[in-house]
Coordinates of C-alpha atoms in Angstrom, one line a residue:
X31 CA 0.0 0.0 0.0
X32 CA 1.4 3.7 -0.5
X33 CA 1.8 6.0 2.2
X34 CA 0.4 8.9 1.2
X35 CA -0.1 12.3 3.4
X36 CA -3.3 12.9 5.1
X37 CA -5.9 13.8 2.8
X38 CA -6.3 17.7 4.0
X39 CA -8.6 20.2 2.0
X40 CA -9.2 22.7 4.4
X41 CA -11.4 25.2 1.9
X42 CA -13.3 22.6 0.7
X43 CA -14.2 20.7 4.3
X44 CA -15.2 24.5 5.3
X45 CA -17.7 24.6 2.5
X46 CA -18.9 21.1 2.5
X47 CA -19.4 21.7 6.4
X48 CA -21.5 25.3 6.0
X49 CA -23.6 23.3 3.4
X50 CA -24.5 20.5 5.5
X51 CA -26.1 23.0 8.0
X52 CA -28.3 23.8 5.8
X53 CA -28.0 27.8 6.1
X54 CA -30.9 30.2 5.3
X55 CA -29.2 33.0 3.4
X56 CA -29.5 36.6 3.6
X57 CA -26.7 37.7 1.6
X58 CA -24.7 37.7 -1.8
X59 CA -25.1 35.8 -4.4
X60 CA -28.4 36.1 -5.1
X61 CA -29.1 32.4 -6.4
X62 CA -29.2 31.6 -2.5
X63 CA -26.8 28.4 -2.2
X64 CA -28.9 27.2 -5.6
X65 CA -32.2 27.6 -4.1
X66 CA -33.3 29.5 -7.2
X67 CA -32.1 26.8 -9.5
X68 CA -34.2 24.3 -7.5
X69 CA -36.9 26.7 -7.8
X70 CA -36.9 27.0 -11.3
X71 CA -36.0 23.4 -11.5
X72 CA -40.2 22.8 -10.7
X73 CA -41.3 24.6 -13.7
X74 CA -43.2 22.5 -15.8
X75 CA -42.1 24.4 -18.8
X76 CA -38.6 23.3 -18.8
X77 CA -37.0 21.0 -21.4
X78 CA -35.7 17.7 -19.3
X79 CA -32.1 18.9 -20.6
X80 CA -32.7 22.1 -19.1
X81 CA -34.0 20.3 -15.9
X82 CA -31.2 18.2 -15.6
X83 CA -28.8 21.3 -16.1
X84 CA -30.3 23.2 -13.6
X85 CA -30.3 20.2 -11.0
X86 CA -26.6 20.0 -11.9
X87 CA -26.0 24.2 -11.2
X88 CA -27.6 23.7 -8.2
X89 CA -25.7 21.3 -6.1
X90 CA -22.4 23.4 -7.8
X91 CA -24.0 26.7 -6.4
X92 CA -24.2 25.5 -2.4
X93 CA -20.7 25.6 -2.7
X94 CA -20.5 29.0 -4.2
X95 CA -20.6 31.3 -1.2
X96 CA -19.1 34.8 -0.3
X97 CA -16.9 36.1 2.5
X98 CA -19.2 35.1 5.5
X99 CA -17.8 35.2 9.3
X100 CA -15.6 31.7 8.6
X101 CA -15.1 31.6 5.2
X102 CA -11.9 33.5 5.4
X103 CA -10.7 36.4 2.8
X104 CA -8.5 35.9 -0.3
X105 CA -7.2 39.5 0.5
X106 CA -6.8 38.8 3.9
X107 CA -6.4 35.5 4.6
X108 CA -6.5 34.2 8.1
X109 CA -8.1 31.4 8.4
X110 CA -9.2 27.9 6.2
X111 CA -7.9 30.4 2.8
X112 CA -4.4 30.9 4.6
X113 CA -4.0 27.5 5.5
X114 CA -5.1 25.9 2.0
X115 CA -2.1 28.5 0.6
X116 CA 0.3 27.2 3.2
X117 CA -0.1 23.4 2.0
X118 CA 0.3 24.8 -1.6
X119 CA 4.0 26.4 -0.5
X120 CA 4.7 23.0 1.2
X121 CA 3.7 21.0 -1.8
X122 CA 5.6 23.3 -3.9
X123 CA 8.8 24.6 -1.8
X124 CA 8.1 27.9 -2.4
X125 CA 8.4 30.8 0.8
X126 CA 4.6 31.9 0.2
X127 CA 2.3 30.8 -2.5
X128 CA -1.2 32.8 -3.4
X129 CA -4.4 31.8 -5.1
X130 CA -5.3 33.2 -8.0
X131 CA -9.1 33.5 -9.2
X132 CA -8.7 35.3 -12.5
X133 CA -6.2 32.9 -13.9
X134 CA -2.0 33.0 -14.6
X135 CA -3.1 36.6 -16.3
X136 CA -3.7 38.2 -12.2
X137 CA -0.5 36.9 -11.5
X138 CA 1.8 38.5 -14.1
X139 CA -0.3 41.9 -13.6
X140 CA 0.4 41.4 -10.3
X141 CA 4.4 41.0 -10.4
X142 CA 4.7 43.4 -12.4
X143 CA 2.7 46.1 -10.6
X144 CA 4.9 45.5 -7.6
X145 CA 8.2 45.7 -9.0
X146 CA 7.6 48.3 -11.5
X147 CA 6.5 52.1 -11.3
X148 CA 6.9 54.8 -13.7
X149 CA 9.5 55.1 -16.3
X150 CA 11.3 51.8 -14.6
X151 CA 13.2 49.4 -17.3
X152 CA 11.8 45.5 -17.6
X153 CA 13.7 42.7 -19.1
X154 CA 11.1 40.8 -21.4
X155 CA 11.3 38.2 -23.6
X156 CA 9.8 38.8 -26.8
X157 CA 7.1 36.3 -27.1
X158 CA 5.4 36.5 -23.9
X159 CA 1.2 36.3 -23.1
X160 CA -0.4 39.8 -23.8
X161 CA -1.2 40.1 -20.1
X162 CA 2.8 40.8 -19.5
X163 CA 2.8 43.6 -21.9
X164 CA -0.6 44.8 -20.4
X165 CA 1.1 44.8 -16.6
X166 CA 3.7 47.0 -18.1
X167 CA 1.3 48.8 -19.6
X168 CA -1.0 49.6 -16.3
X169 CA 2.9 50.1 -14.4
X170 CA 4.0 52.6 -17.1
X171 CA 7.2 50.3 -17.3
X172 CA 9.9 50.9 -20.7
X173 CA 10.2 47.4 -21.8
X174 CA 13.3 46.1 -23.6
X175 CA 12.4 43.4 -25.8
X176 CA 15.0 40.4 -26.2
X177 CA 14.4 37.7 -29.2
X178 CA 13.5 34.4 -28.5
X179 CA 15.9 31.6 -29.5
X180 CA 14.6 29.1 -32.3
X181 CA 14.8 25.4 -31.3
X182 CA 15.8 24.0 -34.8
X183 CA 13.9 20.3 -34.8
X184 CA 10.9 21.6 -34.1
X185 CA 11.3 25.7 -35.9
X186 CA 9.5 26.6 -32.6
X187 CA 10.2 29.5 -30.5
X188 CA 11.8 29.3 -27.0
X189 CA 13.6 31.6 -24.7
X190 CA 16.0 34.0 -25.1
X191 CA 20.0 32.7 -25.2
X192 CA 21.4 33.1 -22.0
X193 CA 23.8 35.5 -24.0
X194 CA 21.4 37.9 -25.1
X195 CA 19.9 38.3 -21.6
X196 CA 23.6 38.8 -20.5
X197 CA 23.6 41.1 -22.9
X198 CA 20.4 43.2 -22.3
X199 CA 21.6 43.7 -19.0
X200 CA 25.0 44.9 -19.4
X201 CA 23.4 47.8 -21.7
X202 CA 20.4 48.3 -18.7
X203 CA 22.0 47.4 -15.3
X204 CA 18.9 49.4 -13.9
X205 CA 16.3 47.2 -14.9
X206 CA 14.2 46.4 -12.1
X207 CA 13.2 42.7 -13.2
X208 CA 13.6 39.9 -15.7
X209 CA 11.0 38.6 -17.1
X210 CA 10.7 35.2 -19.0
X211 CA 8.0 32.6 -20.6
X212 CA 9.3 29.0 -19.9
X213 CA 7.8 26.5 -20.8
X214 CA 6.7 27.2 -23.8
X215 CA 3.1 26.7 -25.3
X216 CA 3.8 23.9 -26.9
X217 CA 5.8 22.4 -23.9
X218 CA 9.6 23.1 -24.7
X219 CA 11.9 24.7 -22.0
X220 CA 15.9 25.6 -21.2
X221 CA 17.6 24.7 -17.8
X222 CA 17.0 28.3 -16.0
X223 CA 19.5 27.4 -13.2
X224 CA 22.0 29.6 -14.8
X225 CA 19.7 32.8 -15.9
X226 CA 18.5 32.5 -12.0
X227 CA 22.5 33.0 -11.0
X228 CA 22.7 35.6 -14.2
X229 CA 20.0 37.9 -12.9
X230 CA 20.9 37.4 -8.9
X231 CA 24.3 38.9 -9.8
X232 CA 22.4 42.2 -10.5
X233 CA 20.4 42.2 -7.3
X234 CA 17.2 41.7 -9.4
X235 CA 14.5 38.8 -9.6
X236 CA 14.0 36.8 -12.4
X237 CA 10.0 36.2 -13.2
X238 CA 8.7 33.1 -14.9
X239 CA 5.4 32.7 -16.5
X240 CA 5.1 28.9 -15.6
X241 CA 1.5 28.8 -16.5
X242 CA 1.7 25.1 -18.8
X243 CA 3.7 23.5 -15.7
X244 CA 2.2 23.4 -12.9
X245 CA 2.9 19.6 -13.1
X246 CA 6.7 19.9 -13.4
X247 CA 8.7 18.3 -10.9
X248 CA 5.6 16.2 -9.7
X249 CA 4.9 14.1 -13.1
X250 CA 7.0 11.6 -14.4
X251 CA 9.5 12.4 -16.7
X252 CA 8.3 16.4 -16.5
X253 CA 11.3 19.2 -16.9
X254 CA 12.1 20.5 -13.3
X255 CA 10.0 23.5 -12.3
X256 CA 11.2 26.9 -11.9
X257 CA 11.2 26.9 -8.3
X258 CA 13.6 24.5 -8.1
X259 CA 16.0 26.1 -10.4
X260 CA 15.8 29.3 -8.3
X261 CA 13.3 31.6 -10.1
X262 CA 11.7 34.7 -7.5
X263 CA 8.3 34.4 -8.6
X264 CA 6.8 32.0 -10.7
X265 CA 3.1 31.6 -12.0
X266 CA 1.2 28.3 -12.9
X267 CA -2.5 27.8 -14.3
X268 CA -3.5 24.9 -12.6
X269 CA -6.5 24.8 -14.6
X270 CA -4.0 23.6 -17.5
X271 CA -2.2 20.7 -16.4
X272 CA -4.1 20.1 -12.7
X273 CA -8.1 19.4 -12.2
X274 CA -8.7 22.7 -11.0
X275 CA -11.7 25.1 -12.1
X276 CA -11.2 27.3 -15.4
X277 CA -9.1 30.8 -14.3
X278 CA -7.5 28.7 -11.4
X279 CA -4.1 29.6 -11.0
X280 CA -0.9 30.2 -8.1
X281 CA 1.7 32.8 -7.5
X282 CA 4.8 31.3 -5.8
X283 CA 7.7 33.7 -4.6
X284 CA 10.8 32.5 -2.6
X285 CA 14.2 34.4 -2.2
X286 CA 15.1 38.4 -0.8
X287 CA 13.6 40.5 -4.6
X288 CA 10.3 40.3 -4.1
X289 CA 8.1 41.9 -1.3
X290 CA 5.4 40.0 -0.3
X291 CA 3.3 42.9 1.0
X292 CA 3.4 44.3 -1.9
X293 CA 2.4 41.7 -3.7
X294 CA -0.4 41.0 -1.9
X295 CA -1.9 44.7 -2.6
X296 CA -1.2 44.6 -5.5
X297 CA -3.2 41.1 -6.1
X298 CA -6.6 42.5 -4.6
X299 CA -6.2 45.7 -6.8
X300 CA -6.5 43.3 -10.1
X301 CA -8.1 40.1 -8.6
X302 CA -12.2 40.6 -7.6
X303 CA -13.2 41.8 -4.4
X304 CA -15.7 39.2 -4.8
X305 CA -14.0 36.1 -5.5
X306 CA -15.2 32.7 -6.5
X307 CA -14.6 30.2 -3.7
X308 CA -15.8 27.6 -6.6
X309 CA -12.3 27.9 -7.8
X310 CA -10.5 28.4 -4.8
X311 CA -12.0 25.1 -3.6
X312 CA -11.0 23.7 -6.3
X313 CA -7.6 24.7 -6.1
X314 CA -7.4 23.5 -2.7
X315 CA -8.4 19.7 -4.0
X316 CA -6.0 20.0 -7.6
X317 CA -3.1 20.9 -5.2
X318 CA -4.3 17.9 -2.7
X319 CA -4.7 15.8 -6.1
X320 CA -1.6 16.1 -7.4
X321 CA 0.3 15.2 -3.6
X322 CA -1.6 12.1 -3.2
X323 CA -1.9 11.0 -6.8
X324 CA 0.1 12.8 -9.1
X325 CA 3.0 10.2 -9.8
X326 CA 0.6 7.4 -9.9
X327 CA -2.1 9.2 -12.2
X328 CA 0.4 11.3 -14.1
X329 CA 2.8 7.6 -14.7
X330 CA -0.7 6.1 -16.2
X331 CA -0.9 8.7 -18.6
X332 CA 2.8 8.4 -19.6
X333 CA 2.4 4.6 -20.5
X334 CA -0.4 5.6 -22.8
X335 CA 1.1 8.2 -24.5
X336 CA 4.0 5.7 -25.5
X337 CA 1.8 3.1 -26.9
X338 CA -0.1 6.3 -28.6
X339 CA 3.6 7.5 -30.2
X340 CA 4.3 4.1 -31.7
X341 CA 0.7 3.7 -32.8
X342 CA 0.4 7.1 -34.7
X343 CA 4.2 6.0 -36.2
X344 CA 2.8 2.5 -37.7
X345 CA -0.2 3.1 -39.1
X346 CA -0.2 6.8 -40.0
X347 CA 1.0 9.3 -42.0
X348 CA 1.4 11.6 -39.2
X349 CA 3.8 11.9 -36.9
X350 CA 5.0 13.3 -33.0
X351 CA 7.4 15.8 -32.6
X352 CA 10.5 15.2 -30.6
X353 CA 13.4 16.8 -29.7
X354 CA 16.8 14.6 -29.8
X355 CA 18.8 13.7 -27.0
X356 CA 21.3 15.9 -28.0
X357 CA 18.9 19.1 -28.1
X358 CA 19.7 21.5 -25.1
X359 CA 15.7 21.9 -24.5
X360 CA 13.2 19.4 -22.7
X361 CA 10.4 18.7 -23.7
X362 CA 7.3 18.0 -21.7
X363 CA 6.2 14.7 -22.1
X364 CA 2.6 15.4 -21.5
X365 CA 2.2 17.4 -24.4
X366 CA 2.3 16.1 -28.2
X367 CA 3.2 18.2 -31.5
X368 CA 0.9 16.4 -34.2
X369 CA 1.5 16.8 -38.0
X370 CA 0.7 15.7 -41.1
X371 CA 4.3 14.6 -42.3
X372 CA 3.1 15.0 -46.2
X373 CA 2.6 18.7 -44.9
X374 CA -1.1 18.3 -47.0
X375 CA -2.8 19.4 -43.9
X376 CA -1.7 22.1 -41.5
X377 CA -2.0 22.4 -37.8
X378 CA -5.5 24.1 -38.1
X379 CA -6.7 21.9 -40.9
X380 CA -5.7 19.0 -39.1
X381 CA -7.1 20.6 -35.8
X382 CA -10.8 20.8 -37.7
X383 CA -10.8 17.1 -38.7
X384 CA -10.0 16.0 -35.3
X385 CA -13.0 18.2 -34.0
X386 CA -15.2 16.8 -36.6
X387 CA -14.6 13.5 -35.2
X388 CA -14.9 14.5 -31.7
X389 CA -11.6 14.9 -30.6
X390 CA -10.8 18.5 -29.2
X391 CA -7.6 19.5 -28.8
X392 CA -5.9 22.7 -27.1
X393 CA -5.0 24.7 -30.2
X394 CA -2.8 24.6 -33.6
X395 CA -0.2 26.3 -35.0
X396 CA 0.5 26.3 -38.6
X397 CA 2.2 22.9 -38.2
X398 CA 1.0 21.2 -35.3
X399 CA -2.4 20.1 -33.3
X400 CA -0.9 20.3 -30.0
X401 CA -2.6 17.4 -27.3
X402 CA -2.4 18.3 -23.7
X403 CA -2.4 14.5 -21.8
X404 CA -3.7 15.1 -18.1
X405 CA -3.4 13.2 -15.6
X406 CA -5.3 10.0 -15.0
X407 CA -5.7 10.0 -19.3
X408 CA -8.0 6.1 -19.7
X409 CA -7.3 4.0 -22.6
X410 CA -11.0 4.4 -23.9
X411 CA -9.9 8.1 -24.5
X412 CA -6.9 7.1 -26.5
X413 CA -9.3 4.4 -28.5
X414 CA -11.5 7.4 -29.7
X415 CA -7.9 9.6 -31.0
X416 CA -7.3 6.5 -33.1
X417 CA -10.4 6.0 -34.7
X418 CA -10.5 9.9 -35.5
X419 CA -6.6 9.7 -36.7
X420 CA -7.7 6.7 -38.8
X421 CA -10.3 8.5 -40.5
X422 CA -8.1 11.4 -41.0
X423 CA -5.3 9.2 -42.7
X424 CA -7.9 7.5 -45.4
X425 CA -8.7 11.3 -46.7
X426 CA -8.3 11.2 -50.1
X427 CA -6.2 14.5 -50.8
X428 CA -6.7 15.9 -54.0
X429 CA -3.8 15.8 -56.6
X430 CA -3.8 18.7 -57.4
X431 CA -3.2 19.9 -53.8
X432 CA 0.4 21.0 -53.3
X433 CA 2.1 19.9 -50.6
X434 CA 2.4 23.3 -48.2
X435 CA 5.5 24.3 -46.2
X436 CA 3.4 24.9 -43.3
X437 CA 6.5 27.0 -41.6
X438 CA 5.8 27.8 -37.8
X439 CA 9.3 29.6 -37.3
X440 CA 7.5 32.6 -35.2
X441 CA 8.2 35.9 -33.8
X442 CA 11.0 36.2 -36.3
X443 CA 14.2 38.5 -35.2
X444 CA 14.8 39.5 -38.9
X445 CA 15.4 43.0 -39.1
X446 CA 15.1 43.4 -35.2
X447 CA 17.9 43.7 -32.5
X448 CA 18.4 40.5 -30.0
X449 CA 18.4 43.1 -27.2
X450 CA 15.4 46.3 -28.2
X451 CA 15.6 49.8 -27.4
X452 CA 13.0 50.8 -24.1
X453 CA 9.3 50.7 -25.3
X454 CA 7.2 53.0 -23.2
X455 CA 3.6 51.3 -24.3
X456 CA 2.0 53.2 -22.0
X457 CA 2.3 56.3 -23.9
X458 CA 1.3 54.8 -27.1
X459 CA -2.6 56.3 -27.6
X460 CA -4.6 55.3 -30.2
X461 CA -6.1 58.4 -29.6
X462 CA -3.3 61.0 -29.3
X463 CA -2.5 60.0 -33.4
X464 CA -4.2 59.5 -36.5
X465 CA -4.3 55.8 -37.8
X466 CA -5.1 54.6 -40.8
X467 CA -6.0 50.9 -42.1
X468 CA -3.6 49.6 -45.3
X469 CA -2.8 46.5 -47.3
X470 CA -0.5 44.1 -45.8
X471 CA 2.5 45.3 -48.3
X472 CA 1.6 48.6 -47.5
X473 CA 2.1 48.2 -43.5
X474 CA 5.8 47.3 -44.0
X475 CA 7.8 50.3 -42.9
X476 CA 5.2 52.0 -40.6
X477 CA 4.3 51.3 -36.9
X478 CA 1.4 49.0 -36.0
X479 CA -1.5 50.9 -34.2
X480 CA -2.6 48.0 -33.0
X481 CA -2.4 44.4 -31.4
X482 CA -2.0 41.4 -33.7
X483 CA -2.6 38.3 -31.8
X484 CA -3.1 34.7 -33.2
X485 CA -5.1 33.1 -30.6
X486 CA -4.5 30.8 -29.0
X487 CA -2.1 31.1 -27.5
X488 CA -2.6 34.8 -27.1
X489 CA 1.3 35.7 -27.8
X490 CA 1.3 39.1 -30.1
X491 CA 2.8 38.6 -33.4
X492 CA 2.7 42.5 -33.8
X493 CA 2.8 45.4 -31.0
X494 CA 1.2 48.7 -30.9
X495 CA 4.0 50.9 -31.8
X496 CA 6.3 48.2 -32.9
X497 CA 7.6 48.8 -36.5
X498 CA 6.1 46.5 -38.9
X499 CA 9.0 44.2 -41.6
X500 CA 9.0 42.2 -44.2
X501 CA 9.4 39.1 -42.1
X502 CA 6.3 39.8 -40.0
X503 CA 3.9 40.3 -43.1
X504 CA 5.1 37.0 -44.6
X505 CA 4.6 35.3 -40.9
X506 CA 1.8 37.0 -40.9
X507 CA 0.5 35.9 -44.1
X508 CA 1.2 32.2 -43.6
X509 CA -1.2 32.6 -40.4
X510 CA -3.9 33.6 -42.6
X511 CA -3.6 31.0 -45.4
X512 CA -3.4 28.0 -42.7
X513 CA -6.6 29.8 -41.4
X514 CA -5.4 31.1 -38.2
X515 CA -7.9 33.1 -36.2
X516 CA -7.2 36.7 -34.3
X517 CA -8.2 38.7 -31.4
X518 CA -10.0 41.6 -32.6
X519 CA -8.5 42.2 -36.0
X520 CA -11.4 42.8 -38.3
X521 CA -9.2 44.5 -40.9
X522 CA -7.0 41.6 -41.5
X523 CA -10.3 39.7 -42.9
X524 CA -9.6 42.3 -45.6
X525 CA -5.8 41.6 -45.6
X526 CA -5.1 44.7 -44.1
X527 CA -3.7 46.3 -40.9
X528 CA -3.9 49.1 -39.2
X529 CA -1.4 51.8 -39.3
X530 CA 0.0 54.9 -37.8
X531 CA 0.2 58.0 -39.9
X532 CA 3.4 59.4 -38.5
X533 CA 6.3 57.2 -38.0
X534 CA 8.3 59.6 -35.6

């Protein structure tokens, strides 16, 4: 038998406890521990799908309370809230670890907000989430851009050389912070051991956007996390590798750069005063989840994604992404690059067949449909990927369908310095100049007025302000044809982008 810790979810036993009371309640939110959904549940007007919905909602919504007397406060925690955050930093090694309710996004607004003011210089890597950019934004922080290195097997983008960040800080030695993306979204990362000695040597923190491995460390086979290789603060979704509710996240900090008072302000100035104890339950049981069962469940899933490898290899056309022993980059296991090796389907092509034969996976690039495996993944699962690959495979592709170089080699540095001059987005106003919306050949010389973002995984291809080369409209364009969809960027249905006027 395996010794495993004593099961301990103190959030959730709190809940579970003020339910069984059966409470009468007088406060927020207005569904009244469900009542209202039972209530409407008695309507004789309802479909039985609707009825068997609103039964569901119900028993969710007795959990879904507010701050009451002992229910504790995410802002303030003191009671079942700070202990469920205490077993996190245990599990985790970290000095002090906070909940986050509006996903890895609160956490990197959060950092950044209480490192940065005014004016003060960030290191950030080039192809991080929007929400960095947006917390130096809100912190009126100059950000100096360094390029991302390309891991040549895959053509995918991964962190900056440990060089160039050498380098970015021996031109600004008063940056305040650096800031990296590792792993990737497609589940590469570097060794950070030596940028965490790099940037300690200038009295700064380094800041990781962990969000895709909140399993690392704890999972068979998994890259080690950032943590453990030193990193300051470090943010993981574990609503993307852990069972935890949708925008369920943690902030971990360890080490003398970061102050955790700070912090914590500057968490309940962009997290709700109201927050959902749904999720912070259900952080409390994906945190006890993975100590009790996340070698065992997470090992499962490894054995199946071997026999799933050598499958697709045999009897299909497609093919798994893997780095070589010899690359300096892991590779997380529990993620799979899928492509068509005859390159007659991209990522997103390939991506819409799968969904047509009910198998939904995270996102695509142009090249690959990328799998995330969770924990506890059942072989009747895998059986239902086959049949749908199998399908796939028998296509007949027409012959006069060229094979297409679906190239993925993003956030290209032609043209562009490893190592940027400070950006100062927050003085870059739509509305303090005129704009205008041009062809795509047109754009090339002039600065972009506004975000271009393939989504997912929400990484800007384009910045507002940023100036706008030949390389990006030909990354750019490859997007589109592979049928790529963007946040907010009507014009480029029209092949067009919008454009500043002045290019001082």
């Amino acid at each position: 038998m395996v010794n495993r810790p004593e099961w301990n979810t103190p959030i959730t036993n709190q809940l579970l406890q003020f339910t069984s009371n059966g409470p009468t309640s007088f406060h927020v939110p207005g569904h009244r521990n469900g009542m209202v959904y039972r209530m409407l549940h008695k309507e004789d007007t309802l479909s039985a799908q609707m009825e068997q919905h609103l039964r569901m909602l119900s028993q969710i919504a007795q959990l879904d309370i507010t701050e009451l007397s002992h229910t504790d406060d995410l802002h303030d925690p003191q009671g079942m809230i700070a202990e469920a955050q205490q077993l996190a930093a245990r599990l985790y090694q970290s000095e002090h670890s906070f909940f986050l309710v509006g996903g890895s996004t609160a956490g990197n607004l959060a950092l950044i907000l209480s490192i940065c003011e005014t004016d003060d210089i960030i290191i950030v890597q080039r192809n991080v989430h929007k929400s960095v950019i947006n917390g130096c934004k809100l912190a009126g922080a100059r950000v100096v851009f360094v390029q991302a290195e390309l891991e040549p097997h895959t053509e995918l983008s991964v962190i900056p050389s440990l060089t160039t960040i050498a380098k970015a800080l021996q031109q600004y030695p008063e940056a305040k912070a650096v800031f990296l993306t590792n792993p990737n979204y497609y589940g590469l990362s570097a060794d950070l051991t030596p940028y965490v000695e790099l940037v300690h040597r200038y009295h700064i923190p380094l800041l990781v956007d962990e969000a895709h491995g909140a399993h690392y460390g704890f999972a068979p086979h998994s890259p080690p996390s950032a943590l453990t290789s030193g990193a300051d603060g470090v943010v993981q979704s574990a609503h993307k590798t852990l069972p935890a509710l949708t925008m369920g996240a943690m902030l971990h900090i360890q080490g003398p750069y970061l102050d955790k008072e700070r912090l914590q302000q500057q968490l309940a100035i962009v997290q709700s005063s109201s927050p959902s104890y749904l999720i912070m339950s259900s952080l409390d049981l994906a945190r006890a989840t993975l100590e009790h069962y996340g070698e065992q469940w997470f090992g499962q899933t490894y054995a199946l994604r071997e026999h799933l490898i050598y499958w697709i290899s045999e009897h299909t056309r497609f093919a798994i992404a893997e780095l070589p022993d010899s690359s300096d980059y892991r590779q997380d296991p529990y993620r799979l690059l899928l492509y068509d090796t005859t390159h007659a389907l991209s990522g997103y092509a390939l991506q819409q067949r799968l969904e047509d034969n009910g198998v939904w996976v995270e996102m695509a690039t142009t090249r690959y449909a990328v799998f995330i495996l969770h924990m506890a993944l059942t072989e009747e699962e895998l059986i239902k990927v086959k049949h749908a690959l199998e399908k796939i495979n028998e296509e007949k592709l027409s012959a006069a369908q060229p094979a297409l170089n679906y190239s993925v080699n993003t956030y290209s540095s032609d043209g562009q310095l490893a190592v940027s001059t400070p950006v100062a987005f927050s003085r870059i106003s739509p509305g303090s100049r005129s704009t205008e919306v041009v062809s795509l050949q047109l754009a090339i010389g002039k600065r972009c007025a506004e975000l271009v973002v393939p989504y997912p995984p929400g990484i800007p291809l384009l910045y507002e302000g940023e100036w706008i080369t030949a390389a990006h409209i030909d990354e750019l364009q490859r997007y589109i044809v592979a049928g790529a969809k963007f946040q907010g960027n009507h014009s480029l249905n029209e092949l067009k982008l919008k454009v500043y006027l002045l290019n001082e």
